[in-house]
Structures are given as C-alpha cells and as structure tokens.
Amino acid sequence: MEGRTCRCGHVMDLKTSWTDANPGRRFFVCDQKGDRCRCFVWYDPPICDRSKVVIPDLLRSTRRLEDEISTLQADNRRLAAENIRLQAANTSFESDNITLQAENRRLQAVDEKLRDAKRRQAQNQTSAPGSSRCWIFFCYHFVVRSLVYNGMNVHGNKLTFEGMKCKLRIKVKNGDLYCF
C-alpha cells in the first residue's frame, strides 16, 4: 500500500467506510486536524450492488450479536457477584445451623434432665402421700391417746383438750389432721 500525500502537503490516512452505500470500502483522507483540506480519494474499487445489501445486513446482525454478548456478559458479572453474595450467606447460614444444632442438643439434654427430675418427683410424690398419711395417722393416735389420758373431750370428728391454760382442737378431714 502506497502512502499518499494530500495536495496541501500532509500525509493522507487510510480509513474504512461503514456506510450502507460503501460498506467496508477503504479510502484516503487528509490527516490535517482542525481546518482540514477535505482531500478524499477512494482506495478500493466500488463494490457490487449485492454487497451493498448483504454487508449492511451482516453488520446489523454483528452489532446485534455484539450487543447481546455485552448484555450477557453484564448479566454474567451480575450473577457472579450474586453467587458470591449467596455463597457468603450460605456459609453464614451453615455456621448458624451448626450453632443451632449444638444449642438444640444442649436443650434436649436439659429437657431430658427435667423429664428425669419430674419422673423422680412424681415417684416421690406417689410414695409420699402414703408415708405422710402414715405419719399423720401415727401423730393423730399419739396425740389422741395422750389427750385421752389427760382430759380430752371427743365430739364427732373434733377433739378438744383443755388444761394448763391451753386449748387444743384437732379436726380430721379427708384423712388429714388439722390443729387449731
């Protein structure tokens, strides 16, 4: 390719036209900036009429595909950032899950201890009423016998003892002994 000189003396640059009338056709233009001399010379011969139709369609398709690629690349970058964010959240959730599982095991152990304590308490309570009733029965008979020998009066289920400046009343209700 030969270098050309403009009539103003400057070197001419080789450019490519992408207009619909001359797609891909190369030309020389003066490289003078600002106040250009507007010197222009075609380097390539004119293209055929079919190329004038096909090439612009191909260029439009290429631009559309490039735009689609740009959109897909932007979506890919956005999804990659979202993936990183979700992986960080997932790691945090997994850590929380491990902590919660440990807390759940600890609470289950506490719950089991409480159930054992309630079972033992229930067993103690089922045996306690009999023993406390036995104890009450023993105390009742001891007090009654002591009082009978010392001047006790019996009126139904009420016992009254009077002596030595004190008054003791004992009442039995539903197998329980009440003193007042």
Short mmCIF file of N, CA and C in Angstrom, two decimals:
data_model
loop_
_atom_site.label_atom_id
_atom_site.label_comp_id
_atom_site.label_asym_id
_atom_site.label_seq_id
_atom_site.Cartn_x
_atom_site.Cartn_y
_atom_site.Cartn_z
N MET A 1 0.86 -1.16 0.00
CA MET A 1 0.00 0.00 0.00
C MET A 1 0.91 1.22 0.00
N GLU A 2 0.66 2.06 -0.89
CA GLU A 2 1.49 3.25 -1.06
C GLU A 2 0.97 4.39 -0.20
N GLY A 3 1.86 5.18 0.34
CA GLY A 3 1.45 6.37 1.09
C GLY A 3 1.13 7.49 0.12
N ARG A 4 0.15 8.22 0.42
CA ARG A 4 -0.27 9.32 -0.45
C ARG A 4 -0.09 10.63 0.28
N THR A 5 0.13 11.62 -0.49
CA THR A 5 0.28 12.96 0.06
C THR A 5 -0.85 13.81 -0.49
N CYS A 6 -1.40 14.58 0.39
CA CYS A 6 -2.52 15.46 0.03
C CYS A 6 -1.98 16.64 -0.78
N ARG A 7 -2.84 17.33 -1.46
CA ARG A 7 -2.41 18.50 -2.22
C ARG A 7 -1.94 19.63 -1.32
N CYS A 8 -2.34 19.55 0.00
CA CYS A 8 -1.85 20.56 0.95
C CYS A 8 -0.49 20.16 1.52
N GLY A 9 0.01 18.96 1.17
CA GLY A 9 1.32 18.53 1.60
C GLY A 9 1.32 17.58 2.80
N HIS A 10 0.21 17.37 3.40
CA HIS A 10 0.13 16.45 4.54
C HIS A 10 -0.05 15.01 4.05
N VAL A 11 0.32 14.07 4.93
CA VAL A 11 0.15 12.65 4.60
C VAL A 11 -1.32 12.29 4.75
N MET A 12 -1.80 11.42 3.89
CA MET A 12 -3.21 11.01 3.95
C MET A 12 -3.31 9.70 4.73
N ASP A 13 -4.35 9.59 5.54
CA ASP A 13 -4.61 8.37 6.33
C ASP A 13 -5.55 7.46 5.55
N LEU A 14 -5.35 6.13 5.75
CA LEU A 14 -6.22 5.14 5.13
C LEU A 14 -7.32 4.79 6.13
N LYS A 15 -8.57 4.97 5.76
CA LYS A 15 -9.73 4.72 6.62
C LYS A 15 -10.65 3.72 5.93
N THR A 16 -11.66 3.25 6.65
CA THR A 16 -12.64 2.32 6.09
C THR A 16 -14.03 2.90 6.28
N SER A 17 -14.80 2.87 5.22
CA SER A 17 -16.18 3.37 5.26
C SER A 17 -17.11 2.25 5.72
N TRP A 18 -18.03 2.59 6.61
CA TRP A 18 -19.04 1.61 7.05
C TRP A 18 -20.45 2.12 6.77
N THR A 19 -20.58 2.98 5.79
CA THR A 19 -21.91 3.45 5.40
C THR A 19 -22.62 2.36 4.62
N ASP A 20 -23.95 2.46 4.52
CA ASP A 20 -24.71 1.45 3.77
C ASP A 20 -24.34 1.48 2.28
N ALA A 21 -23.98 2.64 1.75
CA ALA A 21 -23.65 2.76 0.33
C ALA A 21 -22.26 2.18 0.01
N ASN A 22 -21.33 2.26 0.96
CA ASN A 22 -19.95 1.79 0.73
C ASN A 22 -19.44 1.00 1.94
N PRO A 23 -20.07 -0.09 2.30
CA PRO A 23 -19.64 -0.82 3.50
C PRO A 23 -18.31 -1.53 3.28
N GLY A 24 -17.35 -1.27 4.16
CA GLY A 24 -16.05 -1.93 4.10
C GLY A 24 -15.11 -1.40 3.04
N ARG A 25 -15.48 -0.35 2.34
CA ARG A 25 -14.65 0.21 1.26
C ARG A 25 -13.64 1.19 1.88
N ARG A 26 -12.35 1.02 1.49
CA ARG A 26 -11.29 1.86 2.06
C ARG A 26 -11.08 3.12 1.22
N PHE A 27 -10.60 4.16 1.95
CA PHE A 27 -10.36 5.44 1.28
C PHE A 27 -9.24 6.19 2.00
N PHE A 28 -8.64 7.15 1.29
CA PHE A 28 -7.62 8.03 1.87
C PHE A 28 -8.28 9.35 2.22
N VAL A 29 -7.82 9.91 3.35
CA VAL A 29 -8.31 11.21 3.76
C VAL A 29 -7.13 11.97 4.37
N CYS A 30 -7.11 13.29 4.22
CA CYS A 30 -6.03 14.13 4.74
C CYS A 30 -6.00 14.05 6.25
N ASP A 31 -4.78 13.95 6.84
CA ASP A 31 -4.67 13.82 8.30
C ASP A 31 -4.59 15.16 9.01
N GLN A 32 -4.74 16.25 8.28
CA GLN A 32 -4.66 17.58 8.90
C GLN A 32 -5.84 17.75 9.85
N LYS A 33 -5.53 18.10 11.09
CA LYS A 33 -6.56 18.26 12.12
C LYS A 33 -7.13 19.67 12.04
N GLY A 34 -8.29 19.83 12.62
CA GLY A 34 -8.90 21.16 12.69
C GLY A 34 -9.42 21.59 11.33
N ASP A 35 -8.71 22.48 10.70
CA ASP A 35 -9.14 23.02 9.41
C ASP A 35 -8.65 22.09 8.30
N ARG A 36 -9.36 21.03 8.07
CA ARG A 36 -8.93 20.02 7.11
C ARG A 36 -9.12 20.54 5.69
N CYS A 37 -8.29 20.00 4.84
CA CYS A 37 -8.41 20.40 3.44
C CYS A 37 -9.47 19.59 2.71
N ARG A 38 -9.98 18.59 3.37
CA ARG A 38 -11.07 17.75 2.87
C ARG A 38 -10.69 16.97 1.61
N CYS A 39 -9.43 16.65 1.49
CA CYS A 39 -8.98 15.83 0.38
C CYS A 39 -9.40 14.39 0.63
N PHE A 40 -9.99 13.75 -0.36
CA PHE A 40 -10.58 12.42 -0.21
C PHE A 40 -10.37 11.65 -1.50
N VAL A 41 -9.85 10.37 -1.38
CA VAL A 41 -9.63 9.55 -2.56
C VAL A 41 -9.97 8.11 -2.19
N TRP A 42 -10.77 7.44 -3.02
CA TRP A 42 -11.09 6.02 -2.78
C TRP A 42 -9.85 5.19 -3.05
N TYR A 43 -9.61 4.21 -2.17
CA TYR A 43 -8.50 3.28 -2.37
C TYR A 43 -9.02 2.01 -3.04
N ASP A 44 -10.20 1.48 -2.56
CA ASP A 44 -10.80 0.26 -3.12
C ASP A 44 -11.75 0.63 -4.25
N PRO A 45 -11.92 -0.29 -5.21
CA PRO A 45 -12.91 -0.05 -6.27
C PRO A 45 -14.32 -0.14 -5.70
N PRO A 46 -15.31 0.37 -6.40
CA PRO A 46 -16.70 0.29 -5.91
C PRO A 46 -17.13 -1.17 -5.75
N ILE A 47 -18.01 -1.40 -4.76
CA ILE A 47 -18.49 -2.77 -4.53
C ILE A 47 -19.76 -3.00 -5.33
N CYS A 48 -20.08 -4.28 -5.54
CA CYS A 48 -21.26 -4.63 -6.32
C CYS A 48 -22.54 -4.30 -5.54
N ASP A 49 -23.65 -4.22 -6.26
CA ASP A 49 -24.93 -3.87 -5.64
C ASP A 49 -25.36 -4.90 -4.60
N ARG A 50 -25.11 -6.18 -4.86
CA ARG A 50 -25.48 -7.23 -3.89
C ARG A 50 -24.74 -7.03 -2.57
N SER A 51 -23.46 -6.71 -2.65
CA SER A 51 -22.67 -6.48 -1.43
C SER A 51 -23.21 -5.28 -0.66
N LYS A 52 -23.75 -4.30 -1.37
CA LYS A 52 -24.32 -3.13 -0.71
C LYS A 52 -25.55 -3.49 0.12
N VAL A 53 -26.20 -4.61 -0.20
CA VAL A 53 -27.37 -5.08 0.56
C VAL A 53 -26.94 -6.07 1.65
N VAL A 54 -26.08 -7.02 1.26
CA VAL A 54 -25.70 -8.10 2.18
C VAL A 54 -24.83 -7.58 3.32
N ILE A 55 -23.82 -6.80 3.00
CA ILE A 55 -22.87 -6.35 4.04
C ILE A 55 -23.56 -5.54 5.13
N PRO A 56 -24.44 -4.56 4.83
CA PRO A 56 -25.12 -3.85 5.92
C PRO A 56 -25.98 -4.78 6.80
N ASP A 57 -26.64 -5.78 6.15
CA ASP A 57 -27.41 -6.74 6.96
C ASP A 57 -26.49 -7.53 7.88
N LEU A 58 -25.36 -7.95 7.35
CA LEU A 58 -24.39 -8.68 8.17
C LEU A 58 -23.85 -7.79 9.30
N LEU A 59 -23.61 -6.54 8.99
CA LEU A 59 -23.12 -5.61 10.02
C LEU A 59 -24.16 -5.41 11.12
N ARG A 60 -25.44 -5.26 10.71
CA ARG A 60 -26.50 -5.11 11.71
C ARG A 60 -26.59 -6.37 12.59
N SER A 61 -26.52 -7.54 11.94
CA SER A 61 -26.55 -8.80 12.71
C SER A 61 -25.36 -8.88 13.66
N THR A 62 -24.20 -8.47 13.17
CA THR A 62 -23.00 -8.49 14.01
C THR A 62 -23.17 -7.54 15.20
N ARG A 63 -23.67 -6.33 14.94
CA ARG A 63 -23.89 -5.36 16.04
C ARG A 63 -24.90 -5.90 17.05
N ARG A 64 -25.97 -6.50 16.53
CA ARG A 64 -26.99 -7.07 17.42
C ARG A 64 -26.38 -8.18 18.28
N LEU A 65 -25.59 -9.04 17.66
CA LEU A 65 -24.94 -10.12 18.42
C LEU A 65 -23.92 -9.57 19.42
N GLU A 66 -23.19 -8.53 19.03
CA GLU A 66 -22.25 -7.90 19.96
C GLU A 66 -22.99 -7.28 21.15
N ASP A 67 -24.13 -6.63 20.85
CA ASP A 67 -24.94 -6.07 21.94
C ASP A 67 -25.45 -7.18 22.86
N GLU A 68 -25.88 -8.28 22.25
CA GLU A 68 -26.37 -9.41 23.04
C GLU A 68 -25.24 -10.00 23.90
N ILE A 69 -24.06 -10.09 23.32
CA ILE A 69 -22.90 -10.59 24.08
C ILE A 69 -22.60 -9.65 25.24
N SER A 70 -22.64 -8.34 24.98
CA SER A 70 -22.40 -7.37 26.05
C SER A 70 -23.43 -7.51 27.16
N THR A 71 -24.69 -7.68 26.77
CA THR A 71 -25.76 -7.86 27.76
C THR A 71 -25.54 -9.14 28.56
N LEU A 72 -25.19 -10.23 27.86
CA LEU A 72 -24.96 -11.50 28.55
C LEU A 72 -23.73 -11.42 29.46
N GLN A 73 -22.69 -10.71 29.02
CA GLN A 73 -21.51 -10.55 29.88
C GLN A 73 -21.86 -9.74 31.13
N ALA A 74 -22.67 -8.69 30.95
CA ALA A 74 -23.10 -7.90 32.12
C ALA A 74 -23.95 -8.77 33.05
N ASP A 75 -24.86 -9.56 32.48
CA ASP A 75 -25.67 -10.48 33.30
C ASP A 75 -24.78 -11.49 34.02
N ASN A 76 -23.77 -11.99 33.30
CA ASN A 76 -22.85 -12.96 33.89
C ASN A 76 -22.09 -12.34 35.07
N ARG A 77 -21.62 -11.09 34.91
CA ARG A 77 -20.93 -10.41 36.01
C ARG A 77 -21.87 -10.20 37.19
N ARG A 78 -23.11 -9.79 36.89
CA ARG A 78 -24.09 -9.57 37.96
C ARG A 78 -24.40 -10.88 38.68
N LEU A 79 -24.58 -11.97 37.92
CA LEU A 79 -24.87 -13.27 38.53
C LEU A 79 -23.68 -13.81 39.31
N ALA A 80 -22.46 -13.53 38.83
CA ALA A 80 -21.27 -13.96 39.57
C ALA A 80 -21.20 -13.24 40.91
N ALA A 81 -21.49 -11.93 40.90
CA ALA A 81 -21.49 -11.17 42.16
C ALA A 81 -22.60 -11.68 43.08
N GLU A 82 -23.76 -11.97 42.52
CA GLU A 82 -24.88 -12.51 43.31
C GLU A 82 -24.51 -13.88 43.87
N ASN A 83 -23.82 -14.69 43.07
CA ASN A 83 -23.39 -16.01 43.52
C ASN A 83 -22.43 -15.89 44.70
N ILE A 84 -21.49 -14.95 44.61
CA ILE A 84 -20.55 -14.73 45.73
C ILE A 84 -21.31 -14.31 46.97
N ARG A 85 -22.28 -13.39 46.81
CA ARG A 85 -23.07 -12.93 47.95
C ARG A 85 -23.86 -14.09 48.56
N LEU A 86 -24.46 -14.93 47.71
CA LEU A 86 -25.25 -16.05 48.21
C LEU A 86 -24.37 -17.11 48.86
N GLN A 87 -23.17 -17.31 48.34
CA GLN A 87 -22.25 -18.27 48.97
C GLN A 87 -21.84 -17.78 50.36
N ALA A 88 -21.62 -16.47 50.48
CA ALA A 88 -21.29 -15.92 51.80
C ALA A 88 -22.47 -16.09 52.75
N ALA A 89 -23.68 -15.82 52.25
CA ALA A 89 -24.87 -16.00 53.09
C ALA A 89 -25.03 -17.47 53.46
N ASN A 90 -24.78 -18.37 52.51
CA ASN A 90 -24.89 -19.80 52.77
C ASN A 90 -23.89 -20.23 53.84
N THR A 91 -22.66 -19.73 53.75
CA THR A 91 -21.65 -20.04 54.76
C THR A 91 -22.12 -19.55 56.13
N SER A 92 -22.69 -18.35 56.15
CA SER A 92 -23.21 -17.82 57.41
C SER A 92 -24.35 -18.68 57.94
N PHE A 93 -25.25 -19.10 57.03
CA PHE A 93 -26.37 -19.96 57.46
C PHE A 93 -25.88 -21.31 57.95
N GLU A 94 -24.86 -21.86 57.28
CA GLU A 94 -24.31 -23.14 57.73
C GLU A 94 -23.69 -23.00 59.12
N SER A 95 -23.00 -21.89 59.34
CA SER A 95 -22.41 -21.64 60.66
C SER A 95 -23.51 -21.50 61.71
N ASP A 96 -24.56 -20.74 61.37
CA ASP A 96 -25.69 -20.59 62.29
C ASP A 96 -26.36 -21.93 62.54
N ASN A 97 -26.46 -22.76 61.49
CA ASN A 97 -27.09 -24.07 61.62
C ASN A 97 -26.30 -24.95 62.58
N ILE A 98 -24.97 -24.93 62.45
CA ILE A 98 -24.13 -25.72 63.36
C ILE A 98 -24.31 -25.24 64.79
N THR A 99 -24.34 -23.92 64.98
CA THR A 99 -24.55 -23.36 66.32
C THR A 99 -25.91 -23.76 66.87
N LEU A 100 -26.94 -23.67 66.02
CA LEU A 100 -28.30 -24.03 66.47
C LEU A 100 -28.42 -25.52 66.76
N GLN A 101 -27.74 -26.35 65.98
CA GLN A 101 -27.78 -27.79 66.26
C GLN A 101 -27.13 -28.09 67.60
N ALA A 102 -26.01 -27.42 67.89
CA ALA A 102 -25.35 -27.62 69.19
C ALA A 102 -26.27 -27.14 70.32
N GLU A 103 -26.92 -26.00 70.12
CA GLU A 103 -27.85 -25.48 71.13
C GLU A 103 -29.03 -26.42 71.29
N ASN A 104 -29.52 -26.99 70.18
CA ASN A 104 -30.63 -27.93 70.23
C ASN A 104 -30.24 -29.18 71.03
N ARG A 105 -29.02 -29.69 70.78
CA ARG A 105 -28.57 -30.87 71.55
C ARG A 105 -28.47 -30.53 73.03
N ARG A 106 -27.95 -29.33 73.35
CA ARG A 106 -27.83 -28.92 74.74
C ARG A 106 -29.22 -28.82 75.39
N LEU A 107 -30.17 -28.22 74.66
CA LEU A 107 -31.53 -28.08 75.20
C LEU A 107 -32.22 -29.44 75.34
N GLN A 108 -31.95 -30.35 74.42
CA GLN A 108 -32.53 -31.69 74.54
C GLN A 108 -31.99 -32.40 75.78
N ALA A 109 -30.69 -32.19 76.07
CA ALA A 109 -30.11 -32.79 77.28
C ALA A 109 -30.75 -32.18 78.52
N VAL A 110 -30.95 -30.86 78.52
CA VAL A 110 -31.61 -30.20 79.65
C VAL A 110 -33.04 -30.70 79.78
N ASP A 111 -33.73 -30.84 78.64
CA ASP A 111 -35.11 -31.34 78.65
C ASP A 111 -35.17 -32.75 79.23
N GLU A 112 -34.22 -33.59 78.84
CA GLU A 112 -34.18 -34.97 79.36
C GLU A 112 -33.93 -34.97 80.86
N LYS A 113 -33.05 -34.08 81.32
CA LYS A 113 -32.80 -33.98 82.76
C LYS A 113 -34.06 -33.53 83.50
N LEU A 114 -34.78 -32.58 82.90
CA LEU A 114 -36.04 -32.12 83.52
C LEU A 114 -37.07 -33.25 83.57
N ARG A 115 -37.15 -34.02 82.49
CA ARG A 115 -38.10 -35.15 82.49
C ARG A 115 -37.72 -36.16 83.57
N ASP A 116 -36.42 -36.45 83.70
CA ASP A 116 -35.97 -37.38 84.74
C ASP A 116 -36.31 -36.84 86.12
N ALA A 117 -36.09 -35.54 86.32
CA ALA A 117 -36.39 -34.93 87.62
C ALA A 117 -37.89 -35.00 87.90
N LYS A 118 -38.71 -34.75 86.87
CA LYS A 118 -40.17 -34.83 87.06
C LYS A 118 -40.60 -36.26 87.36
N ARG A 119 -39.98 -37.23 86.67
CA ARG A 119 -40.31 -38.64 86.95
C ARG A 119 -39.94 -39.00 88.39
N ARG A 120 -38.75 -38.58 88.81
CA ARG A 120 -38.35 -38.87 90.20
C ARG A 120 -39.27 -38.18 91.19
N GLN A 121 -39.64 -36.92 90.87
CA GLN A 121 -40.54 -36.19 91.76
C GLN A 121 -41.90 -36.86 91.81
N ALA A 122 -42.38 -37.31 90.65
CA ALA A 122 -43.68 -37.99 90.62
C ALA A 122 -43.61 -39.29 91.42
N GLN A 123 -42.50 -40.01 91.30
CA GLN A 123 -42.35 -41.24 92.08
C GLN A 123 -42.30 -40.93 93.57
N ASN A 124 -41.61 -39.86 93.92
CA ASN A 124 -41.54 -39.47 95.33
C ASN A 124 -42.91 -39.03 95.84
N GLN A 125 -43.66 -38.33 94.99
CA GLN A 125 -44.97 -37.86 95.43
C GLN A 125 -45.95 -39.01 95.56
N THR A 126 -45.84 -40.00 94.71
CA THR A 126 -46.77 -41.12 94.84
C THR A 126 -46.47 -41.93 96.09
N SER A 127 -45.22 -41.97 96.49
CA SER A 127 -44.90 -42.69 97.73
C SER A 127 -45.07 -41.78 98.94
N ALA A 128 -44.94 -40.48 98.76
CA ALA A 128 -45.02 -39.55 99.89
C ALA A 128 -46.41 -39.49 100.51
N PRO A 129 -47.51 -39.42 99.76
CA PRO A 129 -48.81 -39.33 100.43
C PRO A 129 -49.06 -40.50 101.36
N GLY A 130 -48.68 -41.68 100.97
CA GLY A 130 -48.87 -42.83 101.86
C GLY A 130 -48.05 -42.70 103.12
N SER A 131 -46.79 -42.28 102.96
CA SER A 131 -45.93 -42.16 104.14
C SER A 131 -46.36 -40.99 105.00
N SER A 132 -46.79 -39.88 104.35
CA SER A 132 -47.24 -38.74 105.16
C SER A 132 -48.56 -39.08 105.85
N ARG A 133 -49.42 -39.83 105.19
CA ARG A 133 -50.67 -40.24 105.84
C ARG A 133 -50.37 -41.17 107.02
N CYS A 134 -49.40 -42.03 106.80
CA CYS A 134 -49.00 -42.92 107.89
C CYS A 134 -48.46 -42.10 109.06
N TRP A 135 -47.67 -41.11 108.74
CA TRP A 135 -47.10 -40.24 109.78
C TRP A 135 -48.22 -39.47 110.48
N ILE A 136 -49.15 -38.94 109.70
CA ILE A 136 -50.28 -38.21 110.30
C ILE A 136 -51.09 -39.15 111.18
N PHE A 137 -51.33 -40.35 110.70
CA PHE A 137 -52.09 -41.32 111.49
C PHE A 137 -51.37 -41.61 112.82
N PHE A 138 -50.05 -41.78 112.72
CA PHE A 138 -49.27 -42.03 113.94
C PHE A 138 -49.37 -40.85 114.90
N CYS A 139 -49.17 -39.63 114.36
CA CYS A 139 -49.25 -38.44 115.23
C CYS A 139 -50.64 -38.29 115.82
N TYR A 140 -51.66 -38.51 115.00
CA TYR A 140 -53.04 -38.38 115.47
C TYR A 140 -53.28 -39.33 116.64
N HIS A 141 -52.90 -40.58 116.47
CA HIS A 141 -53.13 -41.54 117.55
C HIS A 141 -52.29 -41.22 118.78
N PHE A 142 -51.08 -40.73 118.55
CA PHE A 142 -50.25 -40.36 119.69
C PHE A 142 -50.88 -39.21 120.47
N VAL A 143 -51.32 -38.20 119.72
CA VAL A 143 -51.93 -37.03 120.38
C VAL A 143 -53.23 -37.43 121.05
N VAL A 144 -54.07 -38.22 120.36
CA VAL A 144 -55.35 -38.62 120.93
C VAL A 144 -55.13 -39.43 122.19
N ARG A 145 -54.25 -40.38 122.18
CA ARG A 145 -54.01 -41.20 123.36
C ARG A 145 -53.44 -40.35 124.49
N SER A 146 -52.54 -39.42 124.11
CA SER A 146 -52.00 -38.56 125.16
C SER A 146 -53.09 -37.70 125.76
N LEU A 147 -53.97 -37.21 124.89
CA LEU A 147 -55.01 -36.32 125.38
C LEU A 147 -56.10 -37.08 126.14
N VAL A 148 -56.38 -38.29 125.73
CA VAL A 148 -57.41 -39.07 126.42
C VAL A 148 -56.99 -39.29 127.87
N TYR A 149 -55.75 -39.54 128.06
CA TYR A 149 -55.27 -39.75 129.43
C TYR A 149 -55.20 -38.45 130.21
N ASN A 150 -55.25 -37.33 129.52
CA ASN A 150 -55.11 -36.05 130.21
C ASN A 150 -56.35 -35.19 130.10
N GLY A 151 -57.51 -35.71 129.90
CA GLY A 151 -58.75 -34.93 129.96
C GLY A 151 -59.23 -34.41 128.64
N MET A 152 -59.28 -35.21 127.63
CA MET A 152 -59.72 -34.80 126.32
C MET A 152 -61.20 -35.08 126.16
N ASN A 153 -61.88 -34.20 125.42
CA ASN A 153 -63.29 -34.39 125.10
C ASN A 153 -63.40 -34.70 123.61
N VAL A 154 -64.21 -35.67 123.23
CA VAL A 154 -64.41 -36.05 121.84
C VAL A 154 -65.82 -35.69 121.45
N HIS A 155 -65.98 -34.91 120.39
CA HIS A 155 -67.29 -34.54 119.86
C HIS A 155 -67.28 -34.80 118.35
N GLY A 156 -67.75 -35.90 117.88
CA GLY A 156 -67.75 -36.27 116.45
C GLY A 156 -66.33 -36.43 115.95
N ASN A 157 -65.98 -35.62 114.96
CA ASN A 157 -64.61 -35.69 114.45
C ASN A 157 -63.74 -34.55 115.00
N LYS A 158 -64.22 -33.93 116.12
CA LYS A 158 -63.47 -32.86 116.77
C LYS A 158 -63.01 -33.32 118.13
N LEU A 159 -61.78 -33.02 118.43
CA LEU A 159 -61.22 -33.32 119.74
C LEU A 159 -60.89 -32.00 120.41
N THR A 160 -61.21 -31.90 121.66
CA THR A 160 -60.90 -30.68 122.39
C THR A 160 -60.17 -31.06 123.66
N PHE A 161 -59.07 -30.37 123.92
CA PHE A 161 -58.31 -30.63 125.13
C PHE A 161 -58.17 -29.32 125.87
N GLU A 162 -58.53 -29.33 127.14
CA GLU A 162 -58.40 -28.13 127.94
C GLU A 162 -57.62 -28.48 129.18
N GLY A 163 -56.64 -27.74 129.39
CA GLY A 163 -55.85 -27.95 130.60
C GLY A 163 -54.61 -27.10 130.57
N MET A 164 -54.17 -26.74 131.68
CA MET A 164 -52.96 -25.97 131.89
C MET A 164 -52.91 -24.75 130.98
N LYS A 165 -53.95 -23.97 130.99
CA LYS A 165 -54.03 -22.69 130.29
C LYS A 165 -53.87 -22.81 128.77
N CYS A 166 -54.19 -23.91 128.17
CA CYS A 166 -54.13 -24.01 126.71
C CYS A 166 -55.32 -24.79 126.22
N LYS A 167 -55.68 -24.50 124.99
CA LYS A 167 -56.81 -25.18 124.39
C LYS A 167 -56.37 -25.68 123.01
N LEU A 168 -56.48 -26.96 122.77
CA LEU A 168 -56.05 -27.56 121.51
C LEU A 168 -57.24 -28.23 120.87
N ARG A 169 -57.48 -27.89 119.61
CA ARG A 169 -58.56 -28.53 118.87
C ARG A 169 -57.94 -29.25 117.68
N ILE A 170 -58.34 -30.45 117.50
CA ILE A 170 -57.84 -31.26 116.39
C ILE A 170 -59.04 -31.72 115.58
N LYS A 171 -58.96 -31.56 114.27
CA LYS A 171 -60.06 -31.95 113.41
C LYS A 171 -59.49 -32.83 112.30
N VAL A 172 -60.18 -33.91 112.02
CA VAL A 172 -59.78 -34.81 110.95
C VAL A 172 -60.73 -34.59 109.78
N LYS A 173 -60.16 -34.31 108.62
CA LYS A 173 -60.99 -34.09 107.43
C LYS A 173 -60.31 -34.78 106.26
N ASN A 174 -61.01 -35.69 105.61
CA ASN A 174 -60.49 -36.45 104.47
C ASN A 174 -59.16 -37.12 104.79
N GLY A 175 -59.03 -37.63 105.95
CA GLY A 175 -57.82 -38.34 106.34
C GLY A 175 -56.68 -37.43 106.74
N ASP A 176 -56.88 -36.10 106.72
CA ASP A 176 -55.82 -35.17 107.11
C ASP A 176 -56.12 -34.62 108.49
N LEU A 177 -55.09 -34.33 109.23
CA LEU A 177 -55.19 -33.86 110.60
C LEU A 177 -54.95 -32.36 110.62
N TYR A 178 -55.87 -31.61 111.22
CA TYR A 178 -55.73 -30.16 111.32
C TYR A 178 -55.74 -29.78 112.79
N CYS A 179 -54.80 -28.95 113.20
CA CYS A 179 -54.76 -28.44 114.57
C CYS A 179 -55.03 -26.95 114.52
N PHE A 180 -55.86 -26.48 115.45
CA PHE A 180 -56.14 -25.04 115.51
C PHE A 180 -56.45 -24.64 116.92
#
